[in-house]
XYZ file of C-alpha atoms in Angstrom:
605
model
C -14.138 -0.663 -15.285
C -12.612 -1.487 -18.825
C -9.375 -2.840 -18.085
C -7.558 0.219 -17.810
C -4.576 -0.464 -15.708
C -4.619 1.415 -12.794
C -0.869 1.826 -12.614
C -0.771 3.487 -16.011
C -3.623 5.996 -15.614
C -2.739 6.874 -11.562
C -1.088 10.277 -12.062
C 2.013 10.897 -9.266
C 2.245 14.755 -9.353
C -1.971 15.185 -8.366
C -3.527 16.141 -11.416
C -5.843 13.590 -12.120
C -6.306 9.637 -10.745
C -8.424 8.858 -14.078
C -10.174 6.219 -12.434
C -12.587 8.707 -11.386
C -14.011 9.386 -14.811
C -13.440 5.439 -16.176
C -15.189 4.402 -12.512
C -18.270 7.025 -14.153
C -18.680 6.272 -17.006
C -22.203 4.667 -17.021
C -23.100 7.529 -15.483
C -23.629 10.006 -18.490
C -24.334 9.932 -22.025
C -22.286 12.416 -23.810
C -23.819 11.442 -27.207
C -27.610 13.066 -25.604
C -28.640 15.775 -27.455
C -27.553 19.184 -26.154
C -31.736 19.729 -24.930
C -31.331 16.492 -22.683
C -27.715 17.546 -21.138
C -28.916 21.186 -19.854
C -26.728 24.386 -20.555
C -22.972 24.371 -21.251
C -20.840 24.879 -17.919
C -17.440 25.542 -19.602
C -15.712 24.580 -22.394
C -12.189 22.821 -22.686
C -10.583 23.735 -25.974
C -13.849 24.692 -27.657
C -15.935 21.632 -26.416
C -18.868 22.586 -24.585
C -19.037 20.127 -21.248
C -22.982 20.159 -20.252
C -24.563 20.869 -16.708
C -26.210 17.416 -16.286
C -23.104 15.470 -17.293
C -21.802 17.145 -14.131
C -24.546 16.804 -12.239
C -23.944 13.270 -12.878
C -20.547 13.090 -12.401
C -21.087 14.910 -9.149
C -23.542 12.270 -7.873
C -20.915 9.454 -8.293
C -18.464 11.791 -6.381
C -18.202 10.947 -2.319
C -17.082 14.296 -1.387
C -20.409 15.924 -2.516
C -22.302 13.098 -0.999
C -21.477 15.052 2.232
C -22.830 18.533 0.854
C -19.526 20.374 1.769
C -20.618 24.271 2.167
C -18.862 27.571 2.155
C -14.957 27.152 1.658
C -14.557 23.490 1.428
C -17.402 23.426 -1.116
C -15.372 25.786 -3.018
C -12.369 23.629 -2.525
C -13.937 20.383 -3.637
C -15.450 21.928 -6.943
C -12.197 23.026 -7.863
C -10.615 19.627 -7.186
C -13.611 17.929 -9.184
C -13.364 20.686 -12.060
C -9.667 20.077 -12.529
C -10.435 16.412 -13.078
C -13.097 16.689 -15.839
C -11.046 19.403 -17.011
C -7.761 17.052 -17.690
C -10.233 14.383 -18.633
C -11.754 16.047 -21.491
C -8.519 17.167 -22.698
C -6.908 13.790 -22.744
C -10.345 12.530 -24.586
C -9.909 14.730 -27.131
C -5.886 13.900 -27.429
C -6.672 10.232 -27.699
C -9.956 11.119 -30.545
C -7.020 10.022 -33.001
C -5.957 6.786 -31.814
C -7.105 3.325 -33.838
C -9.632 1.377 -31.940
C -11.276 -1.591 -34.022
C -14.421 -2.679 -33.363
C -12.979 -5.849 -32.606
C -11.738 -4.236 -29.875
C -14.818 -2.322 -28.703
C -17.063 -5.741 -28.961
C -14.280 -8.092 -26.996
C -14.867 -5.308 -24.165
C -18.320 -4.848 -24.222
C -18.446 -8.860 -23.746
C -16.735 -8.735 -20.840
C -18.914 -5.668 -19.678
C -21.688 -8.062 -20.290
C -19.992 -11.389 -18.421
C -19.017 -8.762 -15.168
C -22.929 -7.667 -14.597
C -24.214 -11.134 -15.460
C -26.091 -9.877 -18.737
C -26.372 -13.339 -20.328
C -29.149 -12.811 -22.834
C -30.385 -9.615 -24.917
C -33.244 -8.609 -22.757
C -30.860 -8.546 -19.628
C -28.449 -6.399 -21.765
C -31.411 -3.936 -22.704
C -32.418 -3.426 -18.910
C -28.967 -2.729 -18.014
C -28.719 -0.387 -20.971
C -31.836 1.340 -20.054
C -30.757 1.506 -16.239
C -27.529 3.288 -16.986
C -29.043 5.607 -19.768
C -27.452 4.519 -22.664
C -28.280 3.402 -26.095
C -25.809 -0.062 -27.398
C -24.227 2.992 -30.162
C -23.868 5.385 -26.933
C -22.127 2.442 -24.714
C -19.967 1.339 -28.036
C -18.759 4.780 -28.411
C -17.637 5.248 -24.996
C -16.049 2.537 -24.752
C -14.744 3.343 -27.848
C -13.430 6.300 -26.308
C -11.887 4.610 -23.164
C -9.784 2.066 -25.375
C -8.112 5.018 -26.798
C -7.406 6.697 -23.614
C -5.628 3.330 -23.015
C -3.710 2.707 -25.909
C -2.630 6.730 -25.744
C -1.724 6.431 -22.294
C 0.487 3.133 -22.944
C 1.802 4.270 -25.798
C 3.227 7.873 -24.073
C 4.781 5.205 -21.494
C 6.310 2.566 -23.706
C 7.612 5.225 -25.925
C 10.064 6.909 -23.244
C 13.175 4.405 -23.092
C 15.447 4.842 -20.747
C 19.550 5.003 -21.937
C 22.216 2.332 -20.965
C 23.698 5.304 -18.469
C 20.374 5.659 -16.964
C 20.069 2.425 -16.174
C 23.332 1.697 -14.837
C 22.456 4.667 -12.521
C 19.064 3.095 -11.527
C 21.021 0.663 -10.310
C 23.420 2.125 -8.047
C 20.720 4.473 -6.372
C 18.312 1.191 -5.859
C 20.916 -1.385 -5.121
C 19.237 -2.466 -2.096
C 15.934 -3.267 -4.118
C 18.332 -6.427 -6.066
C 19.855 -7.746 -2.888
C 18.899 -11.302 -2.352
C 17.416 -13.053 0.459
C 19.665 -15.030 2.991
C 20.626 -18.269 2.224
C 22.184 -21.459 4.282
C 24.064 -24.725 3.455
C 22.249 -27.285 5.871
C 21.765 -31.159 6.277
C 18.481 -31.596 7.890
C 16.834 -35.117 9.365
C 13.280 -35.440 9.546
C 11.268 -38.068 11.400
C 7.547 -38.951 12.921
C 8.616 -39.438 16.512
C 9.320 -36.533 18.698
C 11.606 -39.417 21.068
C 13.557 -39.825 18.035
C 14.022 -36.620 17.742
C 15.388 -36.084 20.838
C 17.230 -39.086 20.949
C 19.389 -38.049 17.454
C 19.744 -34.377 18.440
C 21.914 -35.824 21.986
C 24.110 -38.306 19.489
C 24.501 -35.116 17.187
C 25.397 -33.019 20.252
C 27.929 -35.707 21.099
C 29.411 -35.885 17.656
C 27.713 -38.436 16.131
C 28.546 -37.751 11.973
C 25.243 -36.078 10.797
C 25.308 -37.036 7.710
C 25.172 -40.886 8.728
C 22.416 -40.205 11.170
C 20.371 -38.529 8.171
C 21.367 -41.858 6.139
C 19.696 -43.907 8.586
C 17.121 -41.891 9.971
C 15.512 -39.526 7.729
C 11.855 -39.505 6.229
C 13.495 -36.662 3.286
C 16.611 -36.980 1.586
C 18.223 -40.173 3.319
C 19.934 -41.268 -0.026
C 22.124 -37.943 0.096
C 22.623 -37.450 4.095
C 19.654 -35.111 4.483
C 21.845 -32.336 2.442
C 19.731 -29.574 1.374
C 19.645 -28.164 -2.319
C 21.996 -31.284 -3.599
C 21.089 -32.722 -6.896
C 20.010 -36.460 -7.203
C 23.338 -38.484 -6.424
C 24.940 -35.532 -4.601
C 25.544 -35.341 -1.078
C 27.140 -32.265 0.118
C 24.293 -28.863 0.893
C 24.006 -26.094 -1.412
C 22.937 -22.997 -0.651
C 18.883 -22.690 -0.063
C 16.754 -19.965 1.511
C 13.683 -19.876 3.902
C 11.592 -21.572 1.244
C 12.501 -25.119 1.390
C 11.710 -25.224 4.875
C 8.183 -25.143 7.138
C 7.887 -21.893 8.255
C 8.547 -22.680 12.135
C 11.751 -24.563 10.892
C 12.720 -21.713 8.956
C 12.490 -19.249 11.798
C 14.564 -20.966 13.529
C 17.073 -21.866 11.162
C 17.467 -18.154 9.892
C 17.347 -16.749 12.819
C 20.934 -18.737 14.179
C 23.021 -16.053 12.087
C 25.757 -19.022 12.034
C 26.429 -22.918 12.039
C 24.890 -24.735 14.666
C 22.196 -27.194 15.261
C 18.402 -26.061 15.590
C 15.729 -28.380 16.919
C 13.828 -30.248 17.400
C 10.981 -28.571 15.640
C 7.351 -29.899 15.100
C 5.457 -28.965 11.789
C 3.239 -30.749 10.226
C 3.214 -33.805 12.254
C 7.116 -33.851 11.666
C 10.048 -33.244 13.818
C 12.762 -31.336 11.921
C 16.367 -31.609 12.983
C 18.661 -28.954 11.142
C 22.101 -29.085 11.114
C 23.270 -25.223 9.912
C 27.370 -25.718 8.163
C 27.504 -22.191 6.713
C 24.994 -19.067 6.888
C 25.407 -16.710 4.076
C 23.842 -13.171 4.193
C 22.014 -11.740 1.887
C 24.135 -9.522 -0.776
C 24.028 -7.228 -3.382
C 24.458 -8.706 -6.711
C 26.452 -7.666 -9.288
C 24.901 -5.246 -12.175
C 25.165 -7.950 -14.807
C 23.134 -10.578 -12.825
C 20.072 -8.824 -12.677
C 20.223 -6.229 -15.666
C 17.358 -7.653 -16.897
C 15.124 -6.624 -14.011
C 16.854 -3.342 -13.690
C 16.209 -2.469 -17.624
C 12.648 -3.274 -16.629
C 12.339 -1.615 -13.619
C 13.923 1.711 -15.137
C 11.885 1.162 -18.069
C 8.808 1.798 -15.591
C 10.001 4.988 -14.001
C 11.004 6.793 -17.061
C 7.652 5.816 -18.741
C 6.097 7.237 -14.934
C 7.560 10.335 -15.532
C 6.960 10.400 -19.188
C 3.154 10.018 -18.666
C 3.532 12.370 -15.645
C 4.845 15.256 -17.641
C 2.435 14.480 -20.784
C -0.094 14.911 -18.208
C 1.052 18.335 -16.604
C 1.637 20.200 -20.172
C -1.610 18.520 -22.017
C -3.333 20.242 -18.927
C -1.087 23.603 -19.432
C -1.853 23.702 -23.389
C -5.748 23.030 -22.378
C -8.004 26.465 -23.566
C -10.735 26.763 -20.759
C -13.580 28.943 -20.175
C -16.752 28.848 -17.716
C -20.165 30.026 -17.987
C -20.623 32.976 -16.048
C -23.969 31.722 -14.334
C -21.791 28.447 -13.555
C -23.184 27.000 -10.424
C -19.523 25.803 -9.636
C -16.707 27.484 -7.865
C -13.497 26.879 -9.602
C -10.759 29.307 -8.175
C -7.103 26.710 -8.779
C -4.747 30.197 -7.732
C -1.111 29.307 -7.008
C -0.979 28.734 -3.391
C 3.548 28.610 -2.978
C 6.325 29.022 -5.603
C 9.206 27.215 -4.425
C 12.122 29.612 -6.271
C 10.212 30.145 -9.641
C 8.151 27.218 -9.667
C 4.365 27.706 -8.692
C 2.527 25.043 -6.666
C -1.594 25.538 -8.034
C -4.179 24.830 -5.410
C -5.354 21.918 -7.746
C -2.176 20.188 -7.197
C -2.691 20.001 -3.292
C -6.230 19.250 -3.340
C -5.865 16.083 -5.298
C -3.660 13.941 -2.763
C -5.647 15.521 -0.110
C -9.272 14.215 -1.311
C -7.902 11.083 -2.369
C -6.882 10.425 1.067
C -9.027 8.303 2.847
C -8.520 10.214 6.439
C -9.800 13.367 4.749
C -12.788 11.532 2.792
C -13.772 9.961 6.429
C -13.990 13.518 7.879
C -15.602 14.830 5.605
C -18.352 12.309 5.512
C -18.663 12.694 9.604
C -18.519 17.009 9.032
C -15.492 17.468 10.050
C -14.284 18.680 6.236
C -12.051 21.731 8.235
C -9.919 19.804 10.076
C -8.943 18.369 6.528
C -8.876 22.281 5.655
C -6.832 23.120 8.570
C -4.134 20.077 8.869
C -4.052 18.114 5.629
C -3.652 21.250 3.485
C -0.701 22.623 5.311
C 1.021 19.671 5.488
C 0.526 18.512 2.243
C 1.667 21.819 0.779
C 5.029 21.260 2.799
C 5.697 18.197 1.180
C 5.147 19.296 -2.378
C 7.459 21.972 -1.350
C 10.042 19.820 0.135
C 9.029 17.534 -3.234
C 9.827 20.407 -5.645
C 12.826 21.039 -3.958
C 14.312 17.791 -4.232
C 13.419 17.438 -7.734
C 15.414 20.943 -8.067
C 18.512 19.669 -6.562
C 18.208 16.458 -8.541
C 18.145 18.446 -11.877
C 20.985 20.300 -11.332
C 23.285 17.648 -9.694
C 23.969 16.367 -13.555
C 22.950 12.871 -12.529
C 20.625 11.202 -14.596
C 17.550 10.506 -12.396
C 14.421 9.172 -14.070
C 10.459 8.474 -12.791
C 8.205 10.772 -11.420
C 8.654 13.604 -9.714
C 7.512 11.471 -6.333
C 10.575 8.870 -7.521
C 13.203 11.380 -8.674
C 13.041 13.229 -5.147
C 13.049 10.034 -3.065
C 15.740 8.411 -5.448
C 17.480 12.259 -4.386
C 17.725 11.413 -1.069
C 18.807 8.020 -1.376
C 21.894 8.978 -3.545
C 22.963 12.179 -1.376
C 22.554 9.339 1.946
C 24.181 6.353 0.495
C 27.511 4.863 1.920
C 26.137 4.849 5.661
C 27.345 1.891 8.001
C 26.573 0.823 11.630
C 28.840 -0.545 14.035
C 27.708 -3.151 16.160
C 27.832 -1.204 19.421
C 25.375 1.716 17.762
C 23.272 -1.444 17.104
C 23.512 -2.629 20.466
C 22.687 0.513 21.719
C 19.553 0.656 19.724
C 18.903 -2.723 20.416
C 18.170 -1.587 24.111
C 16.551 1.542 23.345
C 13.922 0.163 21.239
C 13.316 -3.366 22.388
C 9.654 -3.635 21.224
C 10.766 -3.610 17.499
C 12.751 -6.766 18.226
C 9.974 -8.524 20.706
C 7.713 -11.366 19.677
C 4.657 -10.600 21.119
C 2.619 -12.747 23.239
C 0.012 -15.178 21.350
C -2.756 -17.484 22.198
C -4.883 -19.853 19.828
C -8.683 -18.226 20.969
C -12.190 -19.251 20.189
C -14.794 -17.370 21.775
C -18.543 -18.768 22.352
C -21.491 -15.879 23.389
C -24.491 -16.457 25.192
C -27.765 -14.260 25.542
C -28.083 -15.617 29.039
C -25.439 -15.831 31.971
C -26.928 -19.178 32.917
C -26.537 -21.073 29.551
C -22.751 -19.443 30.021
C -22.073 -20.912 32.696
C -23.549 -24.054 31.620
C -21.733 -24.374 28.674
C -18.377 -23.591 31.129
C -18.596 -26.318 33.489
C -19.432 -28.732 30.068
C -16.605 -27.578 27.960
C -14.050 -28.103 31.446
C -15.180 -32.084 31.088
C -14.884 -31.853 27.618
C -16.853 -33.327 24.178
C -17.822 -31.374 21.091
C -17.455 -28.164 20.996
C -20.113 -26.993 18.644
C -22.690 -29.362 20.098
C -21.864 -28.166 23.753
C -22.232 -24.382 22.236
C -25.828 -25.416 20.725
C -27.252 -27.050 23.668
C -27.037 -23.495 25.052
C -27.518 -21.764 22.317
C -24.426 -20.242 22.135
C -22.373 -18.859 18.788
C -18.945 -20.035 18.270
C -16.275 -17.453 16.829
C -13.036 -19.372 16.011
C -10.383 -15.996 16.544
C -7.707 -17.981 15.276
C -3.858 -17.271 16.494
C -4.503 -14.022 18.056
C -1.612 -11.340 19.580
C -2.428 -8.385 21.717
C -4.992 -6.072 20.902
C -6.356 -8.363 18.005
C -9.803 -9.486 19.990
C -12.251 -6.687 21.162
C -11.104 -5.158 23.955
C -12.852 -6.929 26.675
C -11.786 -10.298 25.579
C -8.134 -8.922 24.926
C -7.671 -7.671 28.706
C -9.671 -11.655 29.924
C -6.790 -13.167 27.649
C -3.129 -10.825 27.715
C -3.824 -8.874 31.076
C -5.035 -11.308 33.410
C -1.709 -12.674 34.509
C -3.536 -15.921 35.671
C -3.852 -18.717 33.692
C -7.715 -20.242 33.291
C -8.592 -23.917 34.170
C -7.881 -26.569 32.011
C -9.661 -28.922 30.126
C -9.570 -31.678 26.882
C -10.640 -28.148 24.945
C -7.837 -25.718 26.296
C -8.233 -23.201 29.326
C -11.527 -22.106 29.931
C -12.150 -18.597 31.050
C -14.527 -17.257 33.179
C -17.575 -15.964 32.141
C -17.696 -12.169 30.958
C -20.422 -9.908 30.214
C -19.472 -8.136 27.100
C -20.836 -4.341 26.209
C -23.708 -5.392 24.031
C -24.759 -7.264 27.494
C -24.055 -10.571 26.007
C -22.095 -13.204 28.165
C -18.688 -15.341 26.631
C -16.794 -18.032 27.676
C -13.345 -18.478 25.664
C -11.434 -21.714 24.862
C -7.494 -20.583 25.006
C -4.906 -23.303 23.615
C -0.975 -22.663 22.763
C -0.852 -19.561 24.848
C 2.930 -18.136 24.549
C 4.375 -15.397 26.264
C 6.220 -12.257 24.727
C 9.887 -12.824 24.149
C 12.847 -10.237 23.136
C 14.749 -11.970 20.511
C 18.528 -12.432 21.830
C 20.887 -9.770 20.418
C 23.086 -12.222 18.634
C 19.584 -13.268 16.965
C 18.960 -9.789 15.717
C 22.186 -7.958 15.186
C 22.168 -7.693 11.285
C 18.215 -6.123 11.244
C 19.424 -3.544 14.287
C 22.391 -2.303 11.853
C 19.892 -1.830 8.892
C 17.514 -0.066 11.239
C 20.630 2.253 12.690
C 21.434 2.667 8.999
C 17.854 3.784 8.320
C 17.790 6.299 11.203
C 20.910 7.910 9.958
C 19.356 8.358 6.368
C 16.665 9.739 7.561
C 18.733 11.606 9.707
C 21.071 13.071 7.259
C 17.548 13.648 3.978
C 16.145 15.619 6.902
C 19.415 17.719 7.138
C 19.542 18.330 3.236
C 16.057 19.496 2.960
C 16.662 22.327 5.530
C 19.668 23.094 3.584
C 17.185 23.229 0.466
C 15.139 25.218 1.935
C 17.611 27.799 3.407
C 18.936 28.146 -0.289
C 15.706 28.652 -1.609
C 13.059 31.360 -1.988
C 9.663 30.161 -0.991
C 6.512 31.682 -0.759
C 4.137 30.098 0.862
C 0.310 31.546 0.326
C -2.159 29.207 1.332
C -3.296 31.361 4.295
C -4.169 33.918 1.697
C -5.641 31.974 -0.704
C -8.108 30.019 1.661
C -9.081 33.354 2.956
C -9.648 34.512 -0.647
C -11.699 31.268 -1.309
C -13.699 31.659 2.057
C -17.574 33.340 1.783
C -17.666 36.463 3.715
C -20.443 34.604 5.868
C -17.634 31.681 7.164
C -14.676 32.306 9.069
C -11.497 31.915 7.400
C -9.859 28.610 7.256
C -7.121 29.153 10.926
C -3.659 27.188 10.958
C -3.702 24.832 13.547
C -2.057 25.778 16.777
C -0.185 23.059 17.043
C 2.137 22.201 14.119
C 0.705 18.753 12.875
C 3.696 16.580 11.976
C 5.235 16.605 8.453
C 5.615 13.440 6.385
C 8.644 13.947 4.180
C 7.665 13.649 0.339
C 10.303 10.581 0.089
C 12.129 8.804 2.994
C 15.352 7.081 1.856
């Protein structure tokens, strides 16, 4: 809400995202007197945090909105406790930063310009809406400036050495590779006869280049070579970009010389002659040390802020009311050889994810209990691990923990190739990765009655306006645009990709049937450039079935070294214990699911 970027202040090991208390923080008025803010709750290194400034925070918070009861209340207060925990403490760490009120008034402005508060009496309503005096709003967002600057200036501070950024490099060369690139002569003209006509001469030798000369609407003067300067006229290398998308397509997808087209775009018929196709490659250090050094700079600031973070919340002195009305039990639920994993540090990815905030909100907060906990504790596991192995292999990793572990697996899996018969092979065993699927240009027009359907039908097979035929029978016209399977609700997807007929045609397009739809509604639908689904040739392909082969044997091989991890390493794992710990005596304990849910890995290479 004050310009806090989220990429600074979204922490990658779980303890806090801080946009919870920045998205709050209209929501209480810490400067109240103590009367107004209730009893003290608990106090975070001597500073008493007050029972309605909870309450409020609470409100704001969509896992209460559900009113979560028995264990997975206990669960979420401990997740929302942790947060205004770690926020205080970083409030109070960032009390000694410089904010001018300069600052505070150019953000308070643009408070003001976001809610539309153009005069003073606007301003006033808001202020008295939100609780808050102008001082009270000043100060806070006094208070959020510094929690910037301190949170930017951890970051910018951690600079990473010449050795670790040569290293960034070789672990993320395949970040810097560039795109794929041709040297091409192209002709481009208004009539698709032309077209035709010039692609045969080409095809019987005909010098392009002359052809272009004569011919072409673009770059006649220098023989319709691509990427040549003014006064040049042999192709340099270009990529996708200088060409319509359709053309490009095309063009790329050759792998090699050869001529492409006739293609139509834009009321244009593109005629590509491909001399050379170059593949993308991996550049040299020097050539893009500038984007490394920044790129590097970014992780090590990551993992700077990440482990300010963790020991600001370690150093943090807190104690709780003993007639607190919250539950706020964060025991160590694994230890991965000494290393304890805190229940805190589970909960957070698992309430921020949107599956688990969706279940909760329909009353199904166990399942999130019973299969997101699990599986997220596996992966911090798996995580910590990593992170372990990373330390200790002398390399100079930098980031996050999240980064360090996935930049692990990269290392230990780099050097992996593909032949082209294991890409074959592939090829044919997964053919729906390398499939175009079907498409159709839809528009869809629904009619209360079945009469005024079929009205509109038999008008739209003769042909006129659209929109006028649609109004004479008070119909609504949805343009679906280029659609592909399962895109269009599901009656409307089986009328246009399952019926193997074609519809009758018209000026408009084919026009279906009509269909009574589940709402009991009838539609007609106009269908125009229908195109069937198509497996891309193997010669078309063979580079991105390598990389995929490569991929599967990476993932193949981190999988391996994780199970080696783990066989080296003593884990405990306690989260069985600790949910039943955390259960009232009234529930049922929190049961593993029967069925193993499947385990995302913390970092795929």
């Amino acid at each position: 809400m004050f310009g806090i970027s989220k990429k600074a202040i979204t922490i990658l090991f779980g303890l806090l995202a801080l946009a919870f208390a920045v998205g709050a923080i209209l929501l209480f008025t810490p400067q109240a007197g103590q009367q107004a803010r209730g009893k003290p709750v608990l106090w975070v290194n001597g500073k008493a945090v007050y029972e309605l400034d909870l309450l409020r925070l609470q409100g704001n918070d969509p896992l209460y909105a559900a009113n979560p009861q028995g264990l997975l209340k206990n669960l979420v207060d401990t997740h929302f406790l942790e947060q205004v925990i770690l926020t205080e403490a970083l409030k109070q760490d960032a009390a000694r930063i410089r904010v001018g009120s300069a600052e505070v008034r150019k953000e308070v402005d643009r408070i003001k310009e976001q809610f539309g508060l153009k005069d003073k009496k606007a301003y006033e309503q808001f202020l008295n809406q939100v609780g808050y005096t102008d001082a009270q709003l000043r100060s806070e967002v006094k208070t959020q400036l510094q929690i910037q600057k301190r949170l930017e200036q951890i970051r910018s501070a951690a600079k990473p050495t010449p050795e670790e950024v040569r290293f960034y490099f070789e672990v993320h060369q395949e970040n810097y590779k560039g795109e794929p690139r041709v040297k091409a002569r192209q002709i481009v003209v208004d009539d698709a006869k032309l077209a035709a006509e010039l692609l045969a001469k080409a095809k019987a030798g005909e010098d392009f280049a002359a052809l272009a000369k004569q011919h072409s609407k673009v770059g006649a003067e220098q023989g319709g070579a691509l990427g040549a300067a003014p006064g040049e006229s042999e192709p340099k290398p270009v990529t996708k970009v200088v060409f319509p998308e359709k053309v490009a397509e095309a063009v790329f997808a050759k792998k090699g010389p050869g001529l492409v087209g006739p293609i139509e775009a834009g009321g244009r018929y593109y005629l590509v002659k491909v001399e050379e196709y170059l593949p993308p490659k991996v550049p040299t250090f020097e050539e893009v040390k500038e984007q490394v050094e920044k790129d590097a700079q970014e992780a090590k600031g990551n993992g700077a802020l990440e482990a300010y973070l963790e020991n600001l919340r370690q150093k943090a002195q807190v104690r709780f009311a003993e007639d607190s009305p919250f539950s706020y039990k964060n025991l160590p639920v694994a230890k991965v050889n000494e290393q304890e994993i805190l229940l805190a540090q589970v909960l957070q990815p698992v309430f921020s994810n949107q599956q688990t905030a969706a279940l909760i909100q329909q009353g199904l907060g166990d399942l999130a209990v019973q299969f997101f906990l699990p599986q997220t504790l596996e992966s911090l596991i798996e995580r910590e691990l990593l992170v372990e192995a990373a330390k200790k292999s002398g390399k100079p990793f930098i980031g996050s923990k999240d980064q360090i572990a996935q930049a692990y697996l990269l290392y230990e899996t780099r050097g992996l190739t593909a032949t082209e018969e294991e890409a074959r092979r592939f090829y044919a065993e997964n053919p729906a990765l390398f499939t175009i699927p079907a498409s159709a240009e839809v528009t869809g027009v629904v009619f209360k009655a079945e009469a005024k359907a079929k009205a509109f039908r038999e008008a739209a097979l003769r042909g006129g306006d659209l929109q006028a035929l649609a109004k004479a029978q008070e119909g609504t016209v949805t343009e679906y645009g280029t659609v592909s399977p399962n895109q269009l609700p599901a009656v409307l997807d089986r009328l246009v990709f399952k019926v193997k007929e074609t519809f009758p045609k018209g000026p408009m397009g084919e026009v279906s049937e009509v269909v009574k739809l589940e709402d009991g509604t009838f539609a007609v639908l106009l269908v125009k450039n229908r195109k069937p689904e198509v497996l891309k040739p193997f010669n078309e392909v063979v580079e991105e079935a390598k990389e995929r082969v490569i991929l599967s044997k990476r993932q193949q091989k981190g999988q391996a070294l994780v199970q080696e991890l783990r066989k080296a390493a003593k884990i405990e794992n306690r989260l069985s214990q600790v949910l039943a710990e955390l259960t009232p005596k009234t529930q049922e304990p929190a049961k593993p699911p029967t069925q193993e849910a499947p385990k995302e890995a913390p970092a795929k290479p």
